[in-house]
Amino acid sequence: MTAPEAGRGIGNGESSAEITTTFGFPRDTFRILHVSTGNVCRSPITERLTRHFVSQRLGVLGGGLIVESAGTWGHEGAAMEAHAETVLAEFGADASGFVGRELLDDHVIRADLVLTATRDHRAQVISMGHSAGLRTFTLKEFTRLVNAIDPATLPPLDEGLVMRARALVRAAAALRGWLLAPTAEADEVYDPYGAPLTFFRSIGDEIHQALDPVVTALTGVPARA
């Protein structure tokens, strides 16, 4: 099997001089889009933890990486749930300035990697078209695939974070048919909306455990002890 081509965050900025993608967007950026339902619990936690963990490893969130989120039934303009903010604060991550968004075609078109909370979210993103199936995974599915990739096969970070990230997505897509989930539930991050803080914390821990190997693979830098 050959690897398929992979196609409101913060990054280093985008200039008109940049080389563009097929869709007309800059090639020297890499956009990660986290998707859940309301975009007030799971995807905000995942978005902000991704930013935090990349910054911990590299000292800054940059190198062309842009991390954002949206919801399939997104509460447009809504604030993050208070318990989600608490969970982020306990990880040392920044929850400030977050505004909920409804998932739009443009978000999917611009994304180089879409990571969803559940299989249903993944199916909804793929149903939007835009060749999204080649670059859309549940978060836990992507983690499972990343864990099977030899980091030595990826471009070193000194060749650029964007190049490394694109290679990671291609490698994960190539493995998808070979590494199936042990159970259907193994790829799910369940919705904590309306639940007590203890359940939000458990979801935060799940997201942390899933993100850690992904961020390590992206940056080539393991988490600090």
XYZ file of C-alpha atoms in Angstrom:
225
model
C 0.000 0.000 0.000
C 1.346 3.441 -0.874
C 0.754 6.477 1.287
C -1.990 8.830 0.091
C -1.052 12.466 -0.396
C -2.032 14.639 2.539
C -3.314 17.518 1.674
C -7.965 30.996 14.227
C -4.761 29.476 15.371
C -1.499 31.165 16.032
C 1.614 30.813 13.953
C 4.257 32.892 12.264
C 1.971 34.738 9.876
C 1.322 34.249 6.165
C 2.680 36.502 3.415
C 1.545 36.827 -0.195
C 4.993 35.644 -1.321
C 4.467 32.168 0.101
C 4.184 29.142 -2.153
C 0.535 28.047 -2.309
C -1.302 24.744 -2.171
C -3.720 23.367 -4.712
C -6.491 25.249 -2.910
C -4.514 28.489 -3.011
C -3.427 28.494 0.628
C 0.174 28.786 1.873
C 2.323 25.666 1.686
C 4.706 26.781 4.413
C 2.023 26.502 7.068
C 0.514 23.375 8.569
C -2.991 23.653 10.016
C -4.310 21.223 12.604
C -8.092 21.392 13.028
C -9.634 19.773 16.119
C -13.330 18.937 15.775
C -15.988 18.012 18.319
C -19.715 18.782 18.594
C -20.264 22.130 20.295
C -16.681 23.440 20.207
C -16.935 24.379 23.866
C -15.479 21.293 25.635
C -13.403 18.627 23.898
C -12.042 20.464 20.864
C -11.094 23.616 22.824
C -9.230 21.447 25.338
C -7.473 19.599 22.523
C -6.655 22.791 20.624
C -5.159 24.586 23.596
C -3.295 21.519 24.910
C -1.750 20.988 21.476
C -0.507 24.569 21.464
C 0.767 24.219 25.017
C 2.617 20.940 24.464
C 4.252 22.122 21.232
C 5.377 25.318 22.946
C 6.789 23.295 25.872
C 8.914 21.241 23.508
C 10.045 23.947 21.115
C 9.925 27.000 23.364
C 7.433 28.667 21.011
C 4.448 27.741 18.851
C 5.627 28.623 15.390
C 7.467 27.114 12.488
C 4.337 27.527 10.392
C 2.133 25.458 12.733
C -1.424 26.722 13.211
C -3.778 24.987 15.656
C -7.510 25.694 15.700
C -10.871 24.037 16.357
C -14.549 24.006 15.380
C -17.737 22.059 16.125
C -20.093 20.127 13.873
C -22.900 21.815 15.820
C -20.634 24.566 17.013
C -21.869 27.268 19.363
C -20.717 30.183 17.218
C -19.199 32.906 19.374
C -19.642 30.941 22.619
C -17.165 30.881 25.455
C -15.398 27.694 26.482
C -17.115 25.684 29.208
C -15.877 26.693 32.668
C -14.779 23.157 33.578
C -12.801 22.958 30.336
C -11.001 26.165 31.306
C -10.238 24.670 34.716
C -8.774 21.531 33.150
C -6.567 23.601 30.859
C -5.378 25.726 33.778
C -4.407 22.577 35.678
C -2.210 21.572 32.720
C -0.723 25.079 32.630
C -2.342 25.815 29.261
C -3.857 29.138 28.210
C -7.649 29.210 27.738
C -7.918 32.957 27.184
C -9.521 34.509 24.128
C -11.292 31.353 22.987
C -14.419 31.777 20.841
C -16.517 28.835 19.644
C -16.997 28.222 15.918
C -19.333 26.197 13.722
C -17.466 23.899 11.337
C -17.472 25.312 7.801
C -16.215 24.052 4.462
C -13.391 26.584 4.534
C -12.067 25.164 7.802
C -11.821 21.689 6.255
C -10.336 22.958 2.980
C -7.588 24.837 4.794
C -6.731 22.041 7.253
C -3.738 19.793 6.650
C -4.757 17.483 9.487
C -8.224 17.111 11.025
C -8.421 15.337 14.383
C -11.912 14.565 15.653
C -13.219 13.521 19.042
C -15.303 10.616 17.700
C -15.892 8.449 14.646
C -19.173 10.280 13.984
C -17.318 13.591 13.824
C -14.797 12.029 11.458
C -17.614 10.808 9.204
C -19.233 14.248 9.192
C -15.972 15.943 8.199
C -15.334 13.412 5.434
C -18.902 13.819 4.146
C -18.140 17.494 3.486
C -15.808 16.417 0.681
C -12.650 18.382 -0.153
C -10.574 15.136 -0.162
C -10.857 15.288 3.618
C -10.715 11.511 4.036
C -6.979 11.520 3.338
C -6.205 13.790 6.277
C -9.025 13.215 8.782
C -8.665 10.876 11.751
C -10.092 10.561 15.208
C -7.527 11.777 17.722
C -7.032 8.333 19.242
C -6.856 6.701 15.798
C -4.110 9.101 14.773
C -2.234 8.373 18.001
C -2.378 4.634 17.327
C -1.011 5.125 13.817
C 1.682 7.570 14.926
C 2.899 5.087 17.542
C 3.612 2.621 14.717
C 5.710 5.067 12.679
C 9.486 4.969 13.002
C 10.496 8.582 13.794
C 13.738 8.018 11.881
C 11.695 7.848 8.667
C 10.419 11.418 9.158
C 12.322 14.527 8.016
C 14.409 16.025 10.847
C 13.060 19.160 12.484
C 15.877 21.257 11.014
C 14.245 20.690 7.607
C 11.150 22.428 8.932
C 8.184 21.558 11.122
C 5.804 21.796 8.152
C 7.716 19.240 6.073
C 7.893 16.865 9.044
C 4.171 17.258 9.795
C 3.133 16.576 6.201
C 5.282 13.448 6.105
C 3.706 12.285 9.382
C 0.182 12.593 7.950
C 1.142 10.689 4.800
C 2.725 7.908 6.848
C -0.320 7.656 9.138
C -2.707 7.526 6.170
C -0.681 4.695 4.633
C -1.019 2.635 7.825
C -4.712 3.207 8.430
C -5.943 0.045 6.698
C -3.455 -2.118 8.578
C -3.845 -0.919 12.173
C -7.479 -1.141 13.164
C -8.890 -0.206 16.554
C -9.249 -3.158 18.959
C -12.831 -2.014 19.678
C -15.132 0.632 18.227
C -14.991 2.556 21.497
C -11.189 2.704 21.459
C -11.235 5.673 19.092
C -13.815 7.725 21.011
C -13.357 10.707 23.322
C -16.714 11.020 25.045
C -18.529 14.308 25.550
C -18.199 15.769 29.063
C -20.760 18.545 28.408
C -22.876 19.020 31.545
C -20.778 16.568 33.559
C -18.982 17.359 36.838
C -15.411 18.584 36.944
C -14.108 15.102 37.784
C -15.328 13.789 34.417
C -13.826 16.789 32.604
C -10.519 15.966 34.284
C -10.696 12.365 33.104
C -11.381 13.544 29.547
C -8.489 15.986 29.850
C -6.222 13.121 30.896
C -7.408 11.032 27.913
C -6.690 13.887 25.536
C -3.293 14.476 27.132
C -2.322 10.817 26.759
C -3.440 10.805 23.120
C -1.723 14.082 22.253
C 1.627 13.341 23.858
C 2.943 10.918 21.201
C 1.451 13.033 18.419
C 3.246 16.181 19.551
C 6.447 14.202 20.089
C 6.234 12.886 16.524
C 5.475 16.355 15.137
C 8.348 18.057 16.913
C 10.820 15.235 17.328
C 11.124 16.283 20.978
C 9.794 14.066 23.807
C 7.859 15.500 26.711
C 9.926 16.862 29.549
C 9.971 14.752 32.685
